[in-house]
PDB file of C-alpha atoms in Angstrom:
ATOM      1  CA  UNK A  87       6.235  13.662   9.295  1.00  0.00           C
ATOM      2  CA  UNK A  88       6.625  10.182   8.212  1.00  0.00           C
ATOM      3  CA  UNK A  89       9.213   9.649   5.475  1.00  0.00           C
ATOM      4  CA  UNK A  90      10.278   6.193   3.293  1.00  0.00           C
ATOM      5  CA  UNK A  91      13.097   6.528   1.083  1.00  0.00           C
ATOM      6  CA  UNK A  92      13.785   3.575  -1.106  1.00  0.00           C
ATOM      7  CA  UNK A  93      17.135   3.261  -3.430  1.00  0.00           C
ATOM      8  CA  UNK A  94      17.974   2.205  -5.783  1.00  0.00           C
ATOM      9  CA  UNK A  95      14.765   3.564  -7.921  1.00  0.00           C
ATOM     10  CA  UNK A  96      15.806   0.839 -10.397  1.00  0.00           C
ATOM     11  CA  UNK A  97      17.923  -2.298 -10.511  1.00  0.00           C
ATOM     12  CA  UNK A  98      18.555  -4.813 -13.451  1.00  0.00           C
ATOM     13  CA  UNK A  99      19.982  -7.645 -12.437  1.00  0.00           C
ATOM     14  CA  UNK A 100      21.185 -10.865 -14.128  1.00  0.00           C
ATOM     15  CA  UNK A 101      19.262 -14.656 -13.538  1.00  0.00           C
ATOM     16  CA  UNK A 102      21.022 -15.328 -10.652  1.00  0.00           C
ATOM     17  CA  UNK A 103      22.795 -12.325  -9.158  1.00  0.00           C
ATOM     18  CA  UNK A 104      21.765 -11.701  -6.020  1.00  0.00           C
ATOM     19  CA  UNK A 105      21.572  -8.582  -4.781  1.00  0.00           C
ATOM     20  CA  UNK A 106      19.741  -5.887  -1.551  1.00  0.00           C
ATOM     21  CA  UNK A 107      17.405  -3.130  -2.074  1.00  0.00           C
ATOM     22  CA  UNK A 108      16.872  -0.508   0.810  1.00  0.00           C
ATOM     23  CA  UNK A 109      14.839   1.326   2.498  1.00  0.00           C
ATOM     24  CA  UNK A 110      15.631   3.921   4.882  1.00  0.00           C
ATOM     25  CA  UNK A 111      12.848   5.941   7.020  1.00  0.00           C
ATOM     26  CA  UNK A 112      12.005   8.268   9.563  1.00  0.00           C
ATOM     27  CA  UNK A 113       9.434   7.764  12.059  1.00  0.00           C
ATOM     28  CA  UNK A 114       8.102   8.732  15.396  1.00  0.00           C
ATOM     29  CA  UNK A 115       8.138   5.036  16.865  1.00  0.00           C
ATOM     30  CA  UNK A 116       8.112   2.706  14.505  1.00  0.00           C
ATOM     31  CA  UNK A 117       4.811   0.054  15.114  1.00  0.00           C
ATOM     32  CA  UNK A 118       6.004  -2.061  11.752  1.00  0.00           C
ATOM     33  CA  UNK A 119       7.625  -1.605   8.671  1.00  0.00           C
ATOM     34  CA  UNK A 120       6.204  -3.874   5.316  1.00  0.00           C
ATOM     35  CA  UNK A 121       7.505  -4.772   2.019  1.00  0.00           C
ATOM     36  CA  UNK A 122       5.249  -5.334  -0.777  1.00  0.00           C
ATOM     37  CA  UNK A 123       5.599  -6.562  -4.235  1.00  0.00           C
ATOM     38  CA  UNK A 124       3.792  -4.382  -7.159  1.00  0.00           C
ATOM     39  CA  UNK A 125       3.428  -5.740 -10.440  1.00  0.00           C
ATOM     40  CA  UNK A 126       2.357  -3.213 -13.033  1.00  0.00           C
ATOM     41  CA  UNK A 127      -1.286  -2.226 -12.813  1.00  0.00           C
ATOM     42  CA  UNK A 128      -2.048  -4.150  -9.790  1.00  0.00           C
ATOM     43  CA  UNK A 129      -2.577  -3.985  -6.290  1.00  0.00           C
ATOM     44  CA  UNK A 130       0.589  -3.952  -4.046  1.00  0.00           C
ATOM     45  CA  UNK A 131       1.425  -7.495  -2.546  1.00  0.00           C
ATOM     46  CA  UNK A 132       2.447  -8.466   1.009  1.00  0.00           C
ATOM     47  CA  UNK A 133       5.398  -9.853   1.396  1.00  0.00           C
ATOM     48  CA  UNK A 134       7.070  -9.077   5.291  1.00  0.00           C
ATOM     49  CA  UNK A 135       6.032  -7.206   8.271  1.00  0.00           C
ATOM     50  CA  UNK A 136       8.478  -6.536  11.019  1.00  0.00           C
ATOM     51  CA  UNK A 137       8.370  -4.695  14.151  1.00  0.00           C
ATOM     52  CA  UNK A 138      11.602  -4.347  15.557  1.00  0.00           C
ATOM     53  CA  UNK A 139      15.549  -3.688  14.995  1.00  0.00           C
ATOM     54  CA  UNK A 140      17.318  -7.081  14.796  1.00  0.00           C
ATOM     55  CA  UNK A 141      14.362  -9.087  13.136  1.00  0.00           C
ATOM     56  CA  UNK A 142      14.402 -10.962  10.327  1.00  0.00           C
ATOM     57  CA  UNK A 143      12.017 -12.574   7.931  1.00  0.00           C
ATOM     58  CA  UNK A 144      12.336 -15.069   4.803  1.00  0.00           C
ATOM     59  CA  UNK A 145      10.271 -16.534   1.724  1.00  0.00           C
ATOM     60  CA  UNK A 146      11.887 -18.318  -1.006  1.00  0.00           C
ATOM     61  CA  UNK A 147      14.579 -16.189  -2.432  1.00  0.00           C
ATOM     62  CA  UNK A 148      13.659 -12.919  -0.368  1.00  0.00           C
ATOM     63  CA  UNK A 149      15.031 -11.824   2.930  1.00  0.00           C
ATOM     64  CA  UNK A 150      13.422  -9.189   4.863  1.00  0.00           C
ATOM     65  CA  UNK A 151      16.068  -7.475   7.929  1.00  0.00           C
ATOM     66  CA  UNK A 152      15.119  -4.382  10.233  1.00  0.00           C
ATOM     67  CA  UNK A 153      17.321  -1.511  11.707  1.00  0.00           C
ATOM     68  CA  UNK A 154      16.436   1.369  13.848  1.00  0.00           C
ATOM     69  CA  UNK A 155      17.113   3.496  10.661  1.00  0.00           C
ATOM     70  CA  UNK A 156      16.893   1.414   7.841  1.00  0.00           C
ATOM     71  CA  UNK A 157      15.402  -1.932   6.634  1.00  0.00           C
ATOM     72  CA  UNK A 158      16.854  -4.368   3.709  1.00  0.00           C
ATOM     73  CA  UNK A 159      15.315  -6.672   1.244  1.00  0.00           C
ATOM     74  CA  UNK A 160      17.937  -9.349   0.270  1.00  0.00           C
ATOM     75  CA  UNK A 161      17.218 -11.441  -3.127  1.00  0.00           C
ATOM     76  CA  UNK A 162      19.258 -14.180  -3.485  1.00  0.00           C
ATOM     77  CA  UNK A 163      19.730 -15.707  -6.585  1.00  0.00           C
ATOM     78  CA  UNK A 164      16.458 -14.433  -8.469  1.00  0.00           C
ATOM     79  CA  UNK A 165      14.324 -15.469 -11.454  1.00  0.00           C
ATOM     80  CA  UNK A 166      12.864 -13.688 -14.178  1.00  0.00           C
ATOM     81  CA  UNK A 167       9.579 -13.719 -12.359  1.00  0.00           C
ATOM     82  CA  UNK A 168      11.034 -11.731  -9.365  1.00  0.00           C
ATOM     83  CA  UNK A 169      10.527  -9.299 -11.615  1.00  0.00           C
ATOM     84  CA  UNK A 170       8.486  -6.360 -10.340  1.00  0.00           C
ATOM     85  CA  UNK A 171       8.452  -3.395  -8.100  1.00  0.00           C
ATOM     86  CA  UNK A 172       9.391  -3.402  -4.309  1.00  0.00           C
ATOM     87  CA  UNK A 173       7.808  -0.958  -2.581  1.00  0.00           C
ATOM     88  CA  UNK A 174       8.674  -0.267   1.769  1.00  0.00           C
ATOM     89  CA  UNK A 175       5.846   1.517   4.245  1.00  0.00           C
ATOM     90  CA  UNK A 176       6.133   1.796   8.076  1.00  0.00           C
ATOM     91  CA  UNK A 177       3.649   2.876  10.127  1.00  0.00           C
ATOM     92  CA  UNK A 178       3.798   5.031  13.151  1.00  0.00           C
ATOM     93  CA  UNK A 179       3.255   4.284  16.477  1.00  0.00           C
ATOM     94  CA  UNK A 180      -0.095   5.399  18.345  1.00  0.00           C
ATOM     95  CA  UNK A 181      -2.833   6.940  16.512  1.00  0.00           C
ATOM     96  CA  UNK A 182      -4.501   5.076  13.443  1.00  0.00           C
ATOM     97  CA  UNK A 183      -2.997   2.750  10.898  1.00  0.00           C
ATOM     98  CA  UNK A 184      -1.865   5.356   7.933  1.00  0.00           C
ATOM     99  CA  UNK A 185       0.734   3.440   6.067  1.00  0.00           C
ATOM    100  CA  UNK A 186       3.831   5.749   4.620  1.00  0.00           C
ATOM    101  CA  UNK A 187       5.163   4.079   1.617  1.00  0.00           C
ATOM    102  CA  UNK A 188       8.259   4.856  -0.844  1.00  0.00           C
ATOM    103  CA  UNK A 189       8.272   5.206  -4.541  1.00  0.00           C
ATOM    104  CA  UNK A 190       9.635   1.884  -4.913  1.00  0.00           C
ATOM    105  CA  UNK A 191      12.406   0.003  -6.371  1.00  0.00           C
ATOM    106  CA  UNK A 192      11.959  -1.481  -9.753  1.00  0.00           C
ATOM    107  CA  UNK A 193      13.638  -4.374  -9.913  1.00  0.00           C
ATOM    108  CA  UNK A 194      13.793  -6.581 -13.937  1.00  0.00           C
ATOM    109  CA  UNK A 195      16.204  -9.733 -13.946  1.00  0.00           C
ATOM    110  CA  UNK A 196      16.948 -10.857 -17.022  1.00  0.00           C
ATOM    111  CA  UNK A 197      17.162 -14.523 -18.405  1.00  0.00           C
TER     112      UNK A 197
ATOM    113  CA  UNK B 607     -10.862 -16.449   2.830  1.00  0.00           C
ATOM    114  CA  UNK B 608     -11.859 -13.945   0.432  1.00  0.00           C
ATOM    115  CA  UNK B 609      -9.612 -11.780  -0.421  1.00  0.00           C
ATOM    116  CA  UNK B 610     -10.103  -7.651  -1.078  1.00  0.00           C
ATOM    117  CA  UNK B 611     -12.154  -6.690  -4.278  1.00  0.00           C
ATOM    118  CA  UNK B 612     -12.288  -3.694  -5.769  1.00  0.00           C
ATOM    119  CA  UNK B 613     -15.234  -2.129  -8.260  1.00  0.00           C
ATOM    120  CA  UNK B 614     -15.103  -1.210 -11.455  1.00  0.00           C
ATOM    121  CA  UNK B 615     -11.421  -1.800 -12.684  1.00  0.00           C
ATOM    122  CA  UNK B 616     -11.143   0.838 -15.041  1.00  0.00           C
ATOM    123  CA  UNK B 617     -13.763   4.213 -15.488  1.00  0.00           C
ATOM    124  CA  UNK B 618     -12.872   6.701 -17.786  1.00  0.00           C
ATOM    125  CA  UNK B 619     -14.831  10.248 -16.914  1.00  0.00           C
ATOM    126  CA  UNK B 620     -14.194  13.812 -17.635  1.00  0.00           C
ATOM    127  CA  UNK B 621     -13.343  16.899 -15.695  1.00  0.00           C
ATOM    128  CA  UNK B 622     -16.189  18.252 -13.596  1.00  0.00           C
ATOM    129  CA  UNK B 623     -17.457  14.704 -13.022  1.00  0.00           C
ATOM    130  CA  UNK B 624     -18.431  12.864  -9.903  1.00  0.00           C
ATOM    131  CA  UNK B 625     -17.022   9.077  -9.245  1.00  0.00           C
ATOM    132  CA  UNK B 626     -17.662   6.130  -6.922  1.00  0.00           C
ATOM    133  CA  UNK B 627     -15.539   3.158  -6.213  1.00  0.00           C
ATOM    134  CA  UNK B 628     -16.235   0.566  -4.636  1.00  0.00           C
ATOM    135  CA  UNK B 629     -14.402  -1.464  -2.092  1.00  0.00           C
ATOM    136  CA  UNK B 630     -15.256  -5.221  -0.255  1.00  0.00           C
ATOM    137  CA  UNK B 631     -12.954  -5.892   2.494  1.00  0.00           C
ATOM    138  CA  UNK B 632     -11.195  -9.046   2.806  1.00  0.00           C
ATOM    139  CA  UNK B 633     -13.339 -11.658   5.392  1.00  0.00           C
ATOM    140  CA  UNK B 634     -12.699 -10.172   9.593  1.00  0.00           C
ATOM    141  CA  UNK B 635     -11.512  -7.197   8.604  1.00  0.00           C
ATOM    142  CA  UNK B 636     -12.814  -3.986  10.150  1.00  0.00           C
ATOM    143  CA  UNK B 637     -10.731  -1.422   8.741  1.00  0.00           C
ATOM    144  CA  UNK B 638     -10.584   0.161   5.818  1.00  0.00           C
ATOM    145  CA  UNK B 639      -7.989   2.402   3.820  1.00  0.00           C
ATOM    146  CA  UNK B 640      -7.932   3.855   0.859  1.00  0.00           C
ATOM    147  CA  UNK B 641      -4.746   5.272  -1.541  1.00  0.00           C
ATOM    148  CA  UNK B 642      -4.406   7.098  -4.428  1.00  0.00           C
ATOM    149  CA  UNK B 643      -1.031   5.659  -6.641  1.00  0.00           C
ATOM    150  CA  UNK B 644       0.112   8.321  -9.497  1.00  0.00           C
ATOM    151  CA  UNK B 645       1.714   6.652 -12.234  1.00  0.00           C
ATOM    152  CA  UNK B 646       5.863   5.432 -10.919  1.00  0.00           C
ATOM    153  CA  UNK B 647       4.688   7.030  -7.485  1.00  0.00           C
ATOM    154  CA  UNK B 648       4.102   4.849  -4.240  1.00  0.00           C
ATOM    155  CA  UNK B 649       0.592   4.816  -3.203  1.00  0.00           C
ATOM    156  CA  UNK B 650      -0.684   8.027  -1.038  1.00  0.00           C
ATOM    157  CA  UNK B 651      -2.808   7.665   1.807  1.00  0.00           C
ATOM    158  CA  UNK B 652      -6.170   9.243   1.211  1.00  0.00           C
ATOM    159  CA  UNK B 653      -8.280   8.274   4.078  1.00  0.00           C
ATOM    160  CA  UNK B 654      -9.001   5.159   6.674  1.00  0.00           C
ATOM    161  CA  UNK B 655     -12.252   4.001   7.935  1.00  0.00           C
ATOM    162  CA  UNK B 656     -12.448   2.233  11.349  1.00  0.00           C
ATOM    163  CA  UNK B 657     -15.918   1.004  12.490  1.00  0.00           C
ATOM    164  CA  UNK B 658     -17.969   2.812   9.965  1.00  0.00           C
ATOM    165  CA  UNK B 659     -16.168   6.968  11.367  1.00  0.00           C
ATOM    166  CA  UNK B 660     -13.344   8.332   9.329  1.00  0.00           C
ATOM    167  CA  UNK B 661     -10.293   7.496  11.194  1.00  0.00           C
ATOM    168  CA  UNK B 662      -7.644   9.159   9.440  1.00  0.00           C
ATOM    169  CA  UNK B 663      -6.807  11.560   6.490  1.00  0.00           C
ATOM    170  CA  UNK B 664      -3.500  12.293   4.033  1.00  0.00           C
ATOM    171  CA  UNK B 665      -3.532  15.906   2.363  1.00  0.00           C
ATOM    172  CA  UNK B 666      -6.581  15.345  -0.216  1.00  0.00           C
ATOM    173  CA  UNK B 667      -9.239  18.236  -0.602  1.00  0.00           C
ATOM    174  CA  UNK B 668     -12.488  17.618   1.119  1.00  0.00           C
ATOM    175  CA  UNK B 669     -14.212  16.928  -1.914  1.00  0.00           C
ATOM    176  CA  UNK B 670     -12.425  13.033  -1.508  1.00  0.00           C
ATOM    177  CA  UNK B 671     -15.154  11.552   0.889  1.00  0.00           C
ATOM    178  CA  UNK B 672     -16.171   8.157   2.016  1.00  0.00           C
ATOM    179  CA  UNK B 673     -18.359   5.704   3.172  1.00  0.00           C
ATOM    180  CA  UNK B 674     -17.889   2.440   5.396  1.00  0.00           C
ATOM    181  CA  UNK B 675     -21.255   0.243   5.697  1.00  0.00           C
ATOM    182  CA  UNK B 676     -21.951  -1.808   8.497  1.00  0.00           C
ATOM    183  CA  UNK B 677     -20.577  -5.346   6.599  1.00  0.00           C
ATOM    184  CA  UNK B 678     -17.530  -2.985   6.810  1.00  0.00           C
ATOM    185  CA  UNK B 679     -17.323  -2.746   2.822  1.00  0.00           C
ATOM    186  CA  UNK B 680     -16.677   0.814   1.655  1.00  0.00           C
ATOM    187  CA  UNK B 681     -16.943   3.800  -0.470  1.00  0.00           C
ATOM    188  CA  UNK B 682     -14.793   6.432  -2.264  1.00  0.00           C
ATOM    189  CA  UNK B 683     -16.003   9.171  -3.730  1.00  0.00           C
ATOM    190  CA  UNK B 684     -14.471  11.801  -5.839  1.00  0.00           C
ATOM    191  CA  UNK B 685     -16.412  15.292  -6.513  1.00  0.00           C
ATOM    192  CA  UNK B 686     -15.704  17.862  -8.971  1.00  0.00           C
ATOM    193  CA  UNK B 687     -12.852  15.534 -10.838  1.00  0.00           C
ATOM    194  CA  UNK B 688      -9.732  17.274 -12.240  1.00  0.00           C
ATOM    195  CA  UNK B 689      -7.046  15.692 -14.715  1.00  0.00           C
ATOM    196  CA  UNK B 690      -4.561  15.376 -11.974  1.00  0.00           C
ATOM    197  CA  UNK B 691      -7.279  12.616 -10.088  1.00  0.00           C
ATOM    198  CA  UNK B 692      -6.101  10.641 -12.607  1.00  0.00           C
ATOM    199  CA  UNK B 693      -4.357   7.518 -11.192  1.00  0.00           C
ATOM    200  CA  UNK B 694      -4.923   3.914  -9.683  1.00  0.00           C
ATOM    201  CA  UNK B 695      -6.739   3.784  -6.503  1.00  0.00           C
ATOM    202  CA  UNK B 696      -6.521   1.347  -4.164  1.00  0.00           C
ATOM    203  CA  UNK B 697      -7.911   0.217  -1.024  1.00  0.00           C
ATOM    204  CA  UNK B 698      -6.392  -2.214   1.981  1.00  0.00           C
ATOM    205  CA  UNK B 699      -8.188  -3.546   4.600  1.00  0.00           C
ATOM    206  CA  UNK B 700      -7.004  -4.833   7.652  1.00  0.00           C
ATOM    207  CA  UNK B 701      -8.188  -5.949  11.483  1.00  0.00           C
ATOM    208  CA  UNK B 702      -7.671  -3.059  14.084  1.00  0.00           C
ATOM    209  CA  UNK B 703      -7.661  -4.260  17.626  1.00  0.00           C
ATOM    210  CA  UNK B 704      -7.818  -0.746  19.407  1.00  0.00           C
ATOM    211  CA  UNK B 705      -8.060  -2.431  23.078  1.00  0.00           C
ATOM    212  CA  UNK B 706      -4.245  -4.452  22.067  1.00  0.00           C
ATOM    213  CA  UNK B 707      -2.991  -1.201  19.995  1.00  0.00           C
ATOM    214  CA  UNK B 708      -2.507  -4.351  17.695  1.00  0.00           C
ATOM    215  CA  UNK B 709      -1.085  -3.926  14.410  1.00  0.00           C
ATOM    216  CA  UNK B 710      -2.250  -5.772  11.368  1.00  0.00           C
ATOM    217  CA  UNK B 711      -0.772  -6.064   7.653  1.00  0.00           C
ATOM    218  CA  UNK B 712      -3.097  -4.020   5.032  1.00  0.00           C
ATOM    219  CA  UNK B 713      -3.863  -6.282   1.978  1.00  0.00           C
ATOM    220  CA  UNK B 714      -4.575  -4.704  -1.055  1.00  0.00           C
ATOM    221  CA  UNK B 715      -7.188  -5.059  -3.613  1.00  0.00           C
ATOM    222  CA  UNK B 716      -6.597  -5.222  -7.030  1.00  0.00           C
ATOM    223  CA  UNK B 717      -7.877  -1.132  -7.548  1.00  0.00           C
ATOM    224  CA  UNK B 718      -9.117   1.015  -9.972  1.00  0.00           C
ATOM    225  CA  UNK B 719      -7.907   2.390 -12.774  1.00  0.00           C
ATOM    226  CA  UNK B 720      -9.230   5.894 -13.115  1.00  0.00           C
ATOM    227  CA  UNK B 721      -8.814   7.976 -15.933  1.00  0.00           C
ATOM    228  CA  UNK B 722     -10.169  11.404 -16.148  1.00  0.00           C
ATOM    229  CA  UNK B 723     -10.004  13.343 -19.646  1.00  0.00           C
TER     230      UNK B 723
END
């Protein structure tokens, strides 16, 4: 079975501190691995998609990297409206497109 | 582009009951998936639609069902609600290109708050 871990669960971070979240998961073939932003009470946003070990993805102050075991979402030098939760889902290969997701990081930076 | 819409945003209803949401799927999109998100959980996959068949289904009781019209808009229904269906329910759609075993994002709509008391 299909399984996302994401750590930490919660991160507090200063205006400016960067900092990585990650997310580590178990698949049998991985066809792509996402990162979405969640804001409370809303629907999850897309961020990245990326298919394969070695690839990397940016927007603004987010960074998006892929290993065969584990995936990383850099935030360099973040605002208080980065505020949110991070959530990571990968999706099998073969088959149809059920999306595993994690429980999330929530991340606050303060002013 | 439109985006994903979901209908109503919050419904309140009481054990026993029976509930439909409603789903539009964003423009050339022919899939559709729905999830059920517990409160500080990440969303669980309920079921997918492909082409108007049930494609796909997590571990929910048969009394979760669906629907996917032809306009590829879609359906959740709920039977026989219990306190625990409380939570926000969303559904993704995205374009499935079985003949390329392509892989599209899932965009989210904004869901639905259910509450049951």
């Amino acid at each position: 079975e299909d399984q996302v871990t994401q750590s930490p669960e919660a991160l507090r971070l200063q205006e400016g501190e960067s900092s990585s979240l990650n997310c580590s998961y178990t698949v049998s073939g991985l066809r792509g691995l996402f990162w979405y932003r969640q804001d409370p009470g809303k629907g999850p946003e897309f961020l990245f998609t990326l298919y394969s070990a070695g690839e990397e993805k940016e927007k603004e102050r987010l960074k998006a990297t892929l290993t065969k075991k584990e995936s990383f979402l850099h935030i360099t030098a973040p605002k208080p409206e980065d505020s949110a939760t991070y959530l990571c889902a990968v999706q099998a290969a073969g088959g149809y497109q059920k999306v595993t997701f994690g429980t999330g990081t929530k991340l606050q930076v303060i002013p | 582009e439109t985006g994903v819409t979901q209908s109503p945003t919050h419904l309140i209803k009481t054990r026993g009951q029976q509930v439909t949401l409603r789903c539009s799927s964003q423009s050339g999109h022919n899939t559709v998936s729905w999830y059920q998100q517990a409160l500080g959980q990440g969303p669980q996959f309920i079921f997918q639609y492909y082409r108007e068949e049930e494609n796909g289904r997590g571990n929910f009781p048969p009394r979760f069902s669906g629907l996917q019209f032809p306009n590829y808009s879609s359906e959740l229904n709920v039977n026989a609600l219990e306190l625990d269906d409380s939570a926000l329910y969303l559904c993704a759609s995205s374009l499935e290109l079985r003949a390329r075993e392509m892989t599209d994002t899932q965009y989210f709509g904004p869901g639905t708050r259910l509450t049951v008391l």
